[in-house]
DNA sequence: CTTATTATAGGATAATATGCCTTTCCGCAA
DNA sequence: TTGCGGAAAGGCATATTATCCTATAATAAG
């Protein structure tokens, strides 16, 4: 299912992502600046105007946006259901009836959890190097990071300082002026940073095992 | 990036999927039977003809194909890798040029990693209870488990014994007759199990943070 | 084998999207 | 305050795609 509204929303989403107005995005894509005007999306007779695939291709090329990014905006427009996995509390796992002989989920009693539950988020991945974050993260482990999810106390976060240092820590405390970070390796001391020294902070969502 | 060829390939892929010829697909979508003809995809002057988004929407509606299905064909058409996230080595993250001011991936130099890369696997999720697996897994953490992925040394695994006990450990060693498991909590001793006592063993793929 | 139907190529025409132009409004800098 | 550039609405012209039509080839059915 693909709707007129979805497509235009996706285009608007791209424009917003790249800090452009519709006319700015059109201009950047080599289209006429008025071609993405809201006023031109429905004709005077009520007939819907569908942007051409060629225009979309030009937009993607000019912004450098991936097909996936455009697609993500399309899906948002379509209210796609999240993909869920069977979920069971670990304490129940030892009771009978939850797994079949091959170790697959079976029976009733399983909940559902959204995974990977990216939503509108644009996750990225970092590959750990070295052993400084053992035992939590080993050399070669991959962490999945959300630049937009709001970290709370106890969350693992990627922090970049204004000096350019990037670190992974656990968020211990946050005040109006400072952020206190606990090292993942107990041998290293906690850090307290002034928020003015923090360029950005992103939340670790998943870690590979 | 979206190319003329990708789009037409995706349309052809849909037709094939539903056992239709191009003219049959067009007819089914309420379009003129000649409109998807190969002969009409490039004009006599060499100019490419791009199918309209409206036509594509009609095709998706008529076949009942999902946007994902069309998208999958788009990606195949463009020789695109499975859906992936930008990936960067952590050691590089502190260097300049990899993040924009908002903490989003930027610039070149990012690889791509498949996430969640389930393939045909049937993952399930277990929610950790208690503190016995700290610091690796905290109470309430969710681990994503593959019942089919082959565990190797060092992998975290969910093991069920024939007696019905279910545990999460690290695979230390596996021989023809036994499996040696290291506890995630260093306060607990390693376990050596006879393979005959192991009902099944599944591999932990991801852990929530 | 014959007939009917579908698939495909190609040309002409109708419909639709983009481009061009003008106007108005807004924000910013000189 | 004035001038400039960008954003957006609206009208008209141009370019492009879909539809209609015809013919031929291929396939399916009797």
CSV table of C-alpha atoms (C1' of nucleotides) in Angstrom, one decimal:
chain,number,residue,atom,x,y,z
A,1,UNK,CA,0.0,0.0,0.0
A,2,UNK,CA,1.4,3.3,-1.0
A,3,UNK,CA,-0.4,6.6,-0.7
A,4,UNK,CA,-0.1,10.0,-2.1
A,5,UNK,CA,0.1,11.4,1.4
A,6,UNK,CA,2.9,8.9,2.4
A,7,UNK,CA,5.0,10.0,-0.5
A,8,UNK,CA,4.7,13.7,0.1
A,9,UNK,CA,5.3,13.2,3.8
A,10,UNK,CA,8.4,11.2,3.1
A,11,UNK,CA,9.7,14.0,0.9
A,12,UNK,CA,8.9,16.6,3.6
A,13,UNK,CA,10.6,14.4,6.1
A,14,UNK,CA,13.7,14.4,3.9
A,15,UNK,CA,13.7,18.1,3.6
A,16,UNK,CA,13.4,18.5,7.3
A,17,UNK,CA,16.2,16.0,7.9
A,18,UNK,CA,18.5,18.1,5.8
A,19,UNK,CA,17.4,21.4,7.1
A,20,UNK,CA,15.7,22.4,3.9
A,21,UNK,CA,12.4,23.9,3.0
A,22,UNK,CA,10.4,22.2,0.2
A,23,UNK,CA,11.6,24.9,-2.2
A,24,UNK,CA,15.1,24.5,-0.9
A,25,UNK,CA,15.1,20.8,-1.4
A,26,UNK,CA,13.7,21.2,-4.9
A,27,UNK,CA,16.4,23.7,-5.8
A,28,UNK,CA,19.0,21.4,-4.4
A,29,UNK,CA,17.7,18.5,-6.5
A,30,UNK,CA,17.8,20.6,-9.6
A,31,UNK,CA,14.0,20.8,-9.8
A,32,UNK,CA,12.1,24.0,-10.1
A,33,UNK,CA,11.8,25.6,-6.6
A,34,UNK,CA,8.0,25.6,-6.8
A,35,UNK,CA,7.6,22.0,-7.8
A,36,UNK,CA,7.3,20.7,-4.2
A,37,UNK,CA,5.0,23.4,-3.0
A,38,UNK,CA,2.2,22.3,-0.8
A,39,UNK,CA,-0.1,24.3,-3.0
A,40,UNK,CA,0.6,22.1,-6.0
A,41,UNK,CA,0.0,18.7,-4.4
A,42,UNK,CA,-3.7,18.8,-5.0
A,43,UNK,CA,-5.1,20.4,-8.2
A,44,UNK,CA,-7.9,22.9,-8.3
A,45,UNK,CA,-10.3,20.1,-9.3
A,46,UNK,CA,-9.2,18.1,-6.3
A,47,UNK,CA,-7.1,15.7,-8.4
A,48,UNK,CA,-4.0,14.5,-6.5
A,49,UNK,CA,-0.6,15.3,-8.0
A,50,UNK,CA,1.9,12.4,-7.5
A,51,UNK,CA,5.5,13.3,-7.6
A,52,UNK,CA,7.4,11.4,-10.3
A,53,UNK,CA,9.8,8.7,-9.6
A,54,UNK,CA,12.4,10.7,-11.5
A,55,UNK,CA,12.0,13.6,-9.2
A,56,UNK,CA,12.3,11.4,-6.1
A,57,UNK,CA,15.5,9.9,-7.6
A,58,UNK,CA,16.9,13.4,-8.1
A,59,UNK,CA,16.0,14.3,-4.5
A,60,UNK,CA,17.7,11.2,-3.1
A,61,UNK,CA,20.8,11.8,-5.2
A,62,UNK,CA,21.1,15.5,-4.3
A,63,UNK,CA,20.7,14.9,-0.6
A,64,UNK,CA,22.7,11.7,-0.5
A,65,UNK,CA,19.9,10.1,1.4
A,66,UNK,CA,19.6,6.4,1.1
A,67,UNK,CA,16.7,4.5,-0.1
A,68,UNK,CA,16.3,3.1,3.4
A,69,UNK,CA,16.0,6.6,4.8
A,70,UNK,CA,13.3,7.5,2.3
A,71,UNK,CA,11.6,4.2,3.0
A,72,UNK,CA,11.7,4.8,6.7
A,73,UNK,CA,9.8,8.0,6.2
A,74,UNK,CA,7.3,6.1,4.0
A,75,UNK,CA,6.7,3.6,6.6
A,76,UNK,CA,6.1,6.2,9.2
A,77,UNK,CA,3.4,7.6,7.0
A,78,UNK,CA,1.9,4.2,6.7
A,79,UNK,CA,1.7,3.4,10.4
A,80,UNK,CA,3.5,0.2,10.0
A,81,UNK,CA,3.1,-2.3,12.9
A,82,UNK,CA,6.3,-3.0,14.8
A,83,UNK,CA,7.9,-6.4,14.3
A,84,UNK,CA,7.7,-8.4,17.5
A,85,UNK,CA,9.5,-11.3,19.0
A,86,UNK,CA,8.2,-13.8,21.5
A,87,UNK,CA,9.3,-12.7,25.0
A,88,UNK,CA,9.5,-14.7,28.2
A,89,UNK,CA,10.8,-13.9,31.6
A,90,UNK,CA,13.9,-15.7,32.3
A,91,UNK,CA,12.7,-17.0,35.6
A,92,UNK,CA,9.9,-18.9,33.7
A,93,UNK,CA,12.3,-20.3,31.1
A,94,UNK,CA,13.1,-23.3,33.3
A,95,UNK,CA,9.5,-24.3,33.8
A,96,UNK,CA,8.0,-26.7,31.3
A,97,UNK,CA,5.9,-25.9,28.4
A,98,UNK,CA,7.7,-22.9,27.0
A,99,UNK,CA,10.1,-24.6,24.6
A,100,UNK,CA,9.7,-27.5,22.3
A,101,UNK,CA,12.3,-30.2,22.0
A,102,UNK,CA,14.4,-28.3,19.6
A,103,UNK,CA,14.6,-25.2,21.8
A,104,UNK,CA,12.1,-23.1,20.0
A,105,UNK,CA,9.4,-21.1,21.7
A,106,UNK,CA,6.2,-23.1,22.2
A,107,UNK,CA,3.0,-23.0,24.0
A,108,UNK,CA,1.2,-20.0,25.4
A,109,UNK,CA,2.5,-17.7,27.9
A,110,UNK,CA,4.9,-15.8,25.7
A,111,UNK,CA,4.6,-12.1,25.5
A,112,UNK,CA,5.8,-10.0,22.6
A,113,UNK,CA,8.6,-7.5,22.4
A,114,UNK,CA,9.3,-5.1,19.7
A,115,UNK,CA,12.8,-5.7,18.2
A,116,UNK,CA,14.6,-3.9,16.9
A,117,UNK,CA,12.0,-1.2,17.5
A,118,UNK,CA,13.9,1.5,15.7
A,119,UNK,CA,10.8,3.6,15.1
A,120,UNK,CA,11.8,6.8,13.5
A,121,UNK,CA,15.3,6.6,14.9
A,122,UNK,CA,18.4,6.4,12.9
A,123,UNK,CA,20.6,4.0,14.7
A,124,UNK,CA,24.2,3.5,13.9
A,125,UNK,CA,26.7,0.9,15.0
A,126,UNK,CA,30.1,1.2,16.6
A,127,UNK,CA,32.5,-1.7,16.8
A,128,UNK,CA,34.4,-2.0,20.1
A,129,UNK,CA,38.2,-2.1,19.9
A,130,UNK,CA,40.4,-3.1,22.8
A,131,UNK,CA,39.6,-4.6,26.2
A,132,UNK,CA,39.0,-1.5,28.2
A,133,UNK,CA,35.3,-2.1,28.5
A,134,UNK,CA,35.5,-5.7,29.5
A,135,UNK,CA,33.6,-7.7,30.7
A,136,UNK,CA,30.6,-5.8,29.3
A,137,UNK,CA,32.0,-5.1,25.8
A,138,UNK,CA,34.7,-7.3,24.3
A,139,UNK,CA,37.0,-6.5,21.4
A,140,UNK,CA,35.0,-6.8,18.2
A,141,UNK,CA,31.6,-6.5,19.9
A,142,UNK,CA,29.2,-4.2,18.1
A,143,UNK,CA,27.0,-1.7,19.9
A,144,UNK,CA,23.9,-0.2,18.4
A,145,UNK,CA,23.5,3.4,19.2
A,146,UNK,CA,20.5,5.8,19.0
A,147,UNK,CA,21.5,9.4,18.6
A,148,UNK,CA,18.0,10.6,19.7
A,149,UNK,CA,16.8,8.3,22.4
A,150,UNK,CA,16.8,10.1,25.7
A,151,UNK,CA,19.2,8.5,28.1
A,152,UNK,CA,18.2,7.9,31.7
A,153,UNK,CA,20.2,7.0,34.8
A,154,UNK,CA,21.8,3.6,34.4
A,155,UNK,CA,21.7,3.7,30.6
A,156,UNK,CA,24.9,3.2,28.7
A,157,UNK,CA,25.8,6.2,26.6
A,158,UNK,CA,28.2,7.3,24.0
A,159,UNK,CA,29.4,10.8,24.8
A,160,UNK,CA,31.4,13.1,22.7
A,161,UNK,CA,33.2,16.1,24.3
A,162,UNK,CA,33.8,19.4,22.6
A,163,UNK,CA,37.4,18.5,22.5
A,164,UNK,CA,36.5,15.5,20.3
A,165,UNK,CA,36.9,12.7,22.8
A,166,UNK,CA,34.4,9.9,22.3
A,167,UNK,CA,33.7,7.5,25.2
A,168,UNK,CA,31.2,4.9,26.3
A,169,UNK,CA,30.1,5.1,29.9
A,170,UNK,CA,27.1,4.5,32.1
A,171,UNK,CA,25.0,7.6,32.9
A,172,UNK,CA,25.1,7.9,36.6
A,173,UNK,CA,23.6,11.3,37.2
A,174,UNK,CA,22.6,14.3,35.3
A,175,UNK,CA,22.1,17.8,36.6
A,176,UNK,CA,21.4,21.1,35.0
A,177,UNK,CA,25.0,21.8,34.5
A,178,UNK,CA,26.9,18.5,34.8
A,179,UNK,CA,26.7,14.9,33.7
A,180,UNK,CA,28.3,12.2,35.8
A,181,UNK,CA,29.5,9.1,34.0
A,182,UNK,CA,30.5,5.7,35.5
A,183,UNK,CA,33.1,3.7,33.7
A,184,UNK,CA,32.2,0.4,32.3
A,185,UNK,CA,35.5,-1.0,33.6
A,186,UNK,CA,35.5,-0.7,37.4
A,187,UNK,CA,39.3,-0.1,37.3
A,188,UNK,CA,38.6,3.3,35.8
A,189,UNK,CA,37.3,6.3,37.7
A,190,UNK,CA,34.0,8.0,37.2
A,191,UNK,CA,34.0,11.2,35.2
A,192,UNK,CA,32.1,14.3,35.8
A,193,UNK,CA,31.7,16.6,32.8
A,194,UNK,CA,30.2,20.0,32.5
A,195,UNK,CA,27.4,20.0,30.0
A,196,UNK,CA,29.1,22.8,28.2
A,197,UNK,CA,31.9,20.4,27.4
A,198,UNK,CA,29.5,17.7,26.0
A,199,UNK,CA,29.0,18.0,22.3
A,200,UNK,CA,26.4,15.3,22.2
A,201,UNK,CA,25.2,12.2,24.0
A,202,UNK,CA,23.7,9.1,22.4
A,203,UNK,CA,22.2,6.1,24.0
A,204,UNK,CA,23.4,2.5,23.5
A,205,UNK,CA,20.4,0.4,22.7
A,206,UNK,CA,21.8,-3.1,22.0
A,207,UNK,CA,25.1,-4.9,22.2
A,208,UNK,CA,26.1,-7.9,20.2
A,209,UNK,CA,27.1,-11.0,22.1
B,1,UNK,CA,20.1,6.3,-4.7
B,2,UNK,CA,17.3,5.2,-6.8
B,3,UNK,CA,17.7,4.3,-10.4
B,4,UNK,CA,15.3,3.9,-13.4
B,5,UNK,CA,16.6,0.3,-13.8
B,6,UNK,CA,15.9,-0.5,-10.1
B,7,UNK,CA,12.3,0.7,-10.3
B,8,UNK,CA,11.5,-1.3,-13.5
B,9,UNK,CA,13.3,-4.4,-12.1
B,10,UNK,CA,11.2,-4.1,-9.0
B,11,UNK,CA,8.0,-3.9,-11.0
B,12,UNK,CA,9.1,-6.9,-13.1
B,13,UNK,CA,9.9,-8.7,-9.8
B,14,UNK,CA,6.4,-8.1,-8.6
B,15,UNK,CA,4.9,-9.4,-11.8
B,16,UNK,CA,7.0,-12.5,-11.6
B,17,UNK,CA,6.1,-13.0,-7.9
B,18,UNK,CA,2.4,-12.9,-8.7
B,19,UNK,CA,2.8,-15.0,-11.9
B,20,UNK,CA,2.0,-12.2,-14.2
B,21,UNK,CA,3.4,-10.8,-17.4
B,22,UNK,CA,4.1,-7.1,-17.6
B,23,UNK,CA,0.9,-6.7,-19.5
B,24,UNK,CA,-1.0,-8.9,-17.1
B,25,UNK,CA,0.2,-6.9,-14.2
B,26,UNK,CA,-0.8,-3.6,-15.8
B,27,UNK,CA,-4.2,-5.0,-16.6
B,28,UNK,CA,-4.6,-6.2,-13.1
B,29,UNK,CA,-3.7,-2.8,-11.8
B,30,UNK,CA,-6.2,-1.1,-14.0
B,31,UNK,CA,-3.5,0.4,-16.2
B,32,UNK,CA,-3.3,0.0,-20.0
B,33,UNK,CA,-1.8,-3.4,-20.8
B,34,UNK,CA,0.9,-1.8,-22.9
B,35,UNK,CA,2.0,0.6,-20.2
B,36,UNK,CA,4.6,-1.6,-18.6
B,37,UNK,CA,6.0,-2.9,-21.9
B,38,UNK,CA,9.8,-3.2,-22.0
B,39,UNK,CA,9.7,-1.4,-25.4
B,40,UNK,CA,8.3,1.7,-23.7
B,41,UNK,CA,10.9,2.1,-21.0
B,42,UNK,CA,13.4,4.0,-23.1
B,43,UNK,CA,12.2,6.5,-25.7
B,44,UNK,CA,13.3,6.5,-29.3
B,45,UNK,CA,15.6,9.5,-28.4
B,46,UNK,CA,17.2,7.4,-25.6
B,47,UNK,CA,15.3,9.3,-22.9
B,48,UNK,CA,14.4,7.1,-20.0
B,49,UNK,CA,10.7,6.7,-19.1
B,50,UNK,CA,10.1,6.7,-15.3
B,51,UNK,CA,6.9,5.0,-14.2
B,52,UNK,CA,4.8,7.3,-12.1
B,53,UNK,CA,4.4,6.9,-8.4
B,54,UNK,CA,0.6,6.7,-9.0
B,55,UNK,CA,1.1,3.7,-11.3
B,56,UNK,CA,3.2,2.0,-8.7
B,57,UNK,CA,0.6,2.7,-6.0
B,58,UNK,CA,-2.0,1.1,-8.2
B,59,UNK,CA,0.2,-1.9,-8.8
B,60,UNK,CA,0.8,-2.4,-5.1
B,61,UNK,CA,-2.9,-2.1,-4.4
B,62,UNK,CA,-4.0,-4.5,-7.1
B,63,UNK,CA,-1.5,-7.2,-6.2
B,64,UNK,CA,-1.8,-6.6,-2.4
B,65,UNK,CA,2.0,-6.5,-2.3
B,66,UNK,CA,3.4,-4.6,0.7
B,67,UNK,CA,5.7,-1.7,0.5
B,68,UNK,CA,8.4,-4.0,2.0
B,69,UNK,CA,8.0,-6.4,-0.8
B,70,UNK,CA,8.4,-3.8,-3.4
B,71,UNK,CA,11.3,-2.4,-1.5
B,72,UNK,CA,13.0,-5.8,-1.4
B,73,UNK,CA,12.8,-5.9,-5.1
B,74,UNK,CA,14.2,-2.4,-5.4
B,75,UNK,CA,17.2,-3.4,-3.3
B,76,UNK,CA,17.8,-6.5,-5.3
B,77,UNK,CA,17.5,-4.5,-8.5
B,78,UNK,CA,20.2,-2.2,-7.2
B,79,UNK,CA,22.5,-4.9,-6.0
B,80,UNK,CA,21.9,-3.5,-2.5
B,81,UNK,CA,23.1,-5.3,0.6
B,82,UNK,CA,20.5,-6.3,3.2
B,83,UNK,CA,19.2,-3.4,5.3
B,84,UNK,CA,22.2,-2.2,7.3
B,85,UNK,CA,23.3,0.4,9.7
B,86,UNK,CA,26.3,2.7,9.4
B,87,UNK,CA,29.2,1.1,11.2
B,88,UNK,CA,32.3,2.7,12.5
B,89,UNK,CA,35.2,1.3,14.5
B,90,UNK,CA,35.1,2.8,18.0
B,91,UNK,CA,38.8,3.8,17.8
B,92,UNK,CA,37.9,6.1,14.9
B,93,UNK,CA,34.9,7.6,16.6
B,94,UNK,CA,37.0,10.2,18.3
B,95,UNK,CA,38.5,11.5,15.1
B,96,UNK,CA,36.9,14.3,13.3
B,97,UNK,CA,34.5,14.0,10.3
B,98,UNK,CA,32.4,11.1,11.3
B,99,UNK,CA,29.6,12.8,13.2
B,100,UNK,CA,27.7,16.0,12.5
B,101,UNK,CA,27.0,18.5,15.2
B,102,UNK,CA,23.9,16.7,16.3
B,103,UNK,CA,25.8,13.4,16.8
B,104,UNK,CA,24.5,11.8,13.6
B,105,UNK,CA,26.7,9.8,11.3
B,106,UNK,CA,28.3,12.0,8.7
B,107,UNK,CA,31.0,11.9,6.0
B,108,UNK,CA,32.5,9.0,4.3
B,109,UNK,CA,34.4,6.2,6.1
B,110,UNK,CA,31.4,4.5,7.5
B,111,UNK,CA,31.0,0.8,6.8
B,112,UNK,CA,27.7,-0.9,7.0
B,113,UNK,CA,26.5,-3.7,9.3
B,114,UNK,CA,23.5,-5.8,9.0
B,115,UNK,CA,21.2,-5.3,11.9
B,116,UNK,CA,19.2,-7.1,13.1
B,117,UNK,CA,20.2,-9.6,10.5
B,118,UNK,CA,17.7,-12.2,11.4
B,119,UNK,CA,17.6,-13.9,8.0
B,120,UNK,CA,15.2,-16.8,8.3
B,121,UNK,CA,16.0,-17.3,12.0
B,122,UNK,CA,13.3,-17.3,14.6
B,123,UNK,CA,14.7,-15.2,17.3
B,124,UNK,CA,13.0,-14.9,20.7
B,125,UNK,CA,13.6,-12.7,23.7
B,126,UNK,CA,14.2,-13.5,27.3
B,127,UNK,CA,13.9,-10.9,30.0
B,128,UNK,CA,16.5,-11.2,32.7
B,129,UNK,CA,15.4,-11.3,36.3
B,130,UNK,CA,17.6,-10.9,39.3
B,131,UNK,CA,21.1,-9.8,39.7
B,132,UNK,CA,22.9,-13.1,39.3
B,133,UNK,CA,24.3,-12.1,35.9
B,134,UNK,CA,25.6,-8.6,36.7
B,135,UNK,CA,27.4,-6.7,35.5
B,136,UNK,CA,26.7,-8.1,32.1
B,137,UNK,CA,23.0,-8.5,32.3
B,138,UNK,CA,21.0,-6.4,34.7
B,139,UNK,CA,17.5,-7.1,36.1
B,140,UNK,CA,15.0,-6.3,33.3
B,141,UNK,CA,17.5,-6.5,30.5
B,142,UNK,CA,16.3,-8.3,27.4
B,143,UNK,CA,18.4,-10.8,25.5
B,144,UNK,CA,17.7,-11.8,22.0
B,145,UNK,CA,18.3,-15.5,21.4
B,146,UNK,CA,18.7,-17.5,18.3
B,147,UNK,CA,17.8,-21.2,18.6
B,148,UNK,CA,19.7,-22.0,15.4
B,149,UNK,CA,22.9,-20.0,15.3
B,150,UNK,CA,25.9,-22.1,16.0
B,151,UNK,CA,27.7,-21.1,19.2
B,152,UNK,CA,31.4,-20.9,19.2
B,153,UNK,CA,33.8,-20.5,22.0
B,154,UNK,CA,33.3,-17.3,23.9
B,155,UNK,CA,29.7,-16.9,22.8
B,156,UNK,CA,27.0,-16.4,25.4
B,157,UNK,CA,24.5,-19.2,25.3
B,158,UNK,CA,21.2,-20.3,26.7
B,159,UNK,CA,21.4,-23.9,27.8
B,160,UNK,CA,18.6,-26.2,28.9
B,161,UNK,CA,19.5,-29.4,30.6
B,162,UNK,CA,17.5,-32.6,30.3
B,163,UNK,CA,16.4,-32.0,33.9
B,164,UNK,CA,14.8,-28.7,32.8
B,165,UNK,CA,17.2,-26.2,34.2
B,166,UNK,CA,17.7,-23.2,31.9
B,167,UNK,CA,20.8,-21.1,32.3
B,168,UNK,CA,22.8,-18.4,30.5
B,169,UNK,CA,26.5,-18.9,30.4
B,170,UNK,CA,29.5,-18.3,28.2
B,171,UNK,CA,30.6,-21.3,26.1
B,172,UNK,CA,34.2,-22.0,27.1
B,173,UNK,CA,34.9,-25.3,25.5
B,174,UNK,CA,33.1,-28.0,23.7
B,175,UNK,CA,34.3,-31.5,23.1
B,176,UNK,CA,32.6,-34.6,21.6
B,177,UNK,CA,31.1,-35.5,24.9
B,178,UNK,CA,31.1,-32.4,27.1
B,179,UNK,CA,30.4,-28.8,27.1
B,180,UNK,CA,32.2,-26.4,29.5
B,181,UNK,CA,30.4,-23.3,30.5
B,182,UNK,CA,31.8,-20.2,32.2
B,183,UNK,CA,29.5,-18.3,34.5
B,184,UNK,CA,28.7,-14.7,33.7
B,185,UNK,CA,29.1,-13.8,37.3
B,186,UNK,CA,32.7,-14.5,38.4
B,187,UNK,CA,31.5,-15.5,41.8
B,188,UNK,CA,29.9,-18.6,40.4
B,189,UNK,CA,31.9,-21.6,39.4
B,190,UNK,CA,32.2,-23.0,35.8
B,191,UNK,CA,30.0,-25.9,34.9
B,192,UNK,CA,30.9,-28.9,32.9
B,193,UNK,CA,28.0,-30.7,31.4
B,194,UNK,CA,27.8,-34.0,29.5
B,195,UNK,CA,26.3,-33.4,26.1
B,196,UNK,CA,23.8,-36.1,26.9
B,197,UNK,CA,22.5,-33.9,29.7
B,198,UNK,CA,22.0,-31.0,27.4
B,199,UNK,CA,18.6,-30.7,25.9
B,200,UNK,CA,19.4,-27.8,23.7
B,201,UNK,CA,21.7,-24.9,23.4
B,202,UNK,CA,20.9,-21.5,21.8
B,203,UNK,CA,23.1,-18.5,21.2
B,204,UNK,CA,22.5,-15.0,22.6
B,205,UNK,CA,22.8,-12.5,19.8
B,206,UNK,CA,22.0,-9.2,21.3
B,207,UNK,CA,21.4,-7.7,24.7
B,208,UNK,CA,19.5,-4.6,25.5
B,209,UNK,CA,21.3,-1.8,27.3
C,1,DC,C1',-4.4,-28.3,-36.4
C,2,DT,C1',-7.4,-24.2,-35.8
C,3,DT,C1',-9.2,-20.6,-33.0
C,4,DA,C1',-9.1,-17.5,-29.3
C,5,DT,C1',-6.6,-15.1,-26.0
C,6,DT,C1',-2.6,-12.9,-24.2
C,7,DA,C1',1.9,-10.6,-24.8
C,8,DT,C1',4.5,-7.2,-26.9
C,9,DA,C1',6.1,-3.4,-30.2
C,10,DG,C1',5.1,1.0,-32.0
C,11,DG,C1',2.5,5.4,-33.2
C,12,DA,C1',-0.8,9.1,-32.0
C,13,DT,C1',-3.4,11.5,-28.6
C,14,DA,C1',-4.9,12.8,-23.9
C,15,DA,C1',-3.6,13.6,-19.3
C,16,DT,C1',-0.5,14.9,-15.9
C,17,DA,C1',3.9,16.6,-13.8
C,18,DT,C1',7.5,20.0,-14.1
C,19,DG,C1',9.3,24.3,-15.5
C,20,DC,C1',8.8,29.2,-16.1
C,21,DC,C1',7.0,33.4,-14.6
C,22,DT,C1',4.8,36.7,-11.5
C,23,DT,C1',3.3,38.3,-7.2
C,24,DT,C1',3.3,38.6,-2.2
C,25,DC,C1',5.3,38.0,2.2
C,26,DC,C1',9.0,37.5,5.5
C,27,DG,C1',13.5,37.8,7.4
C,28,DC,C1',18.0,39.8,7.4
C,29,DA,C1',21.7,42.9,6.5
C,30,DA,C1',23.5,47.3,5.2
D,1,DT,C1',14.3,52.4,5.9
D,2,DT,C1',15.7,50.0,1.8
D,3,DG,C1',17.3,46.2,-0.8
D,4,DC,C1',18.0,41.4,-1.4
D,5,DG,C1',17.1,36.6,-1.2
D,6,DG,C1',14.2,32.9,0.1
D,7,DA,C1',9.6,30.8,0.7
D,8,DA,C1',5.3,30.0,-1.1
D,9,DA,C1',0.9,30.6,-3.9
D,10,DG,C1',-1.0,30.7,-8.4
D,11,DG,C1',-1.3,30.8,-13.5
D,12,DC,C1',0.4,29.4,-17.9
D,13,DA,C1',3.6,26.8,-21.0
D,14,DT,C1',6.2,22.9,-21.9
D,15,DA,C1',7.8,18.2,-21.3
D,16,DT,C1',6.8,13.6,-20.0
D,17,DT,C1',3.9,9.6,-19.0
D,18,DA,C1',-0.4,7.1,-19.6
D,19,DT,C1',-4.0,5.8,-22.5
D,20,DC,C1',-5.8,4.5,-26.8
D,21,DC,C1',-5.3,2.1,-31.0
D,22,DT,C1',-3.2,-1.0,-34.4
D,23,DA,C1',-0.5,-4.8,-35.8
D,24,DT,C1',2.3,-8.9,-35.0
D,25,DA,C1',4.0,-12.7,-32.3
D,26,DA,C1',3.4,-16.1,-28.9
D,27,DT,C1',0.7,-19.1,-26.1
D,28,DA,C1',-3.3,-21.6,-24.5
D,29,DA,C1',-7.5,-24.1,-25.3
D,30,DG,C1',-10.6,-26.9,-28.0
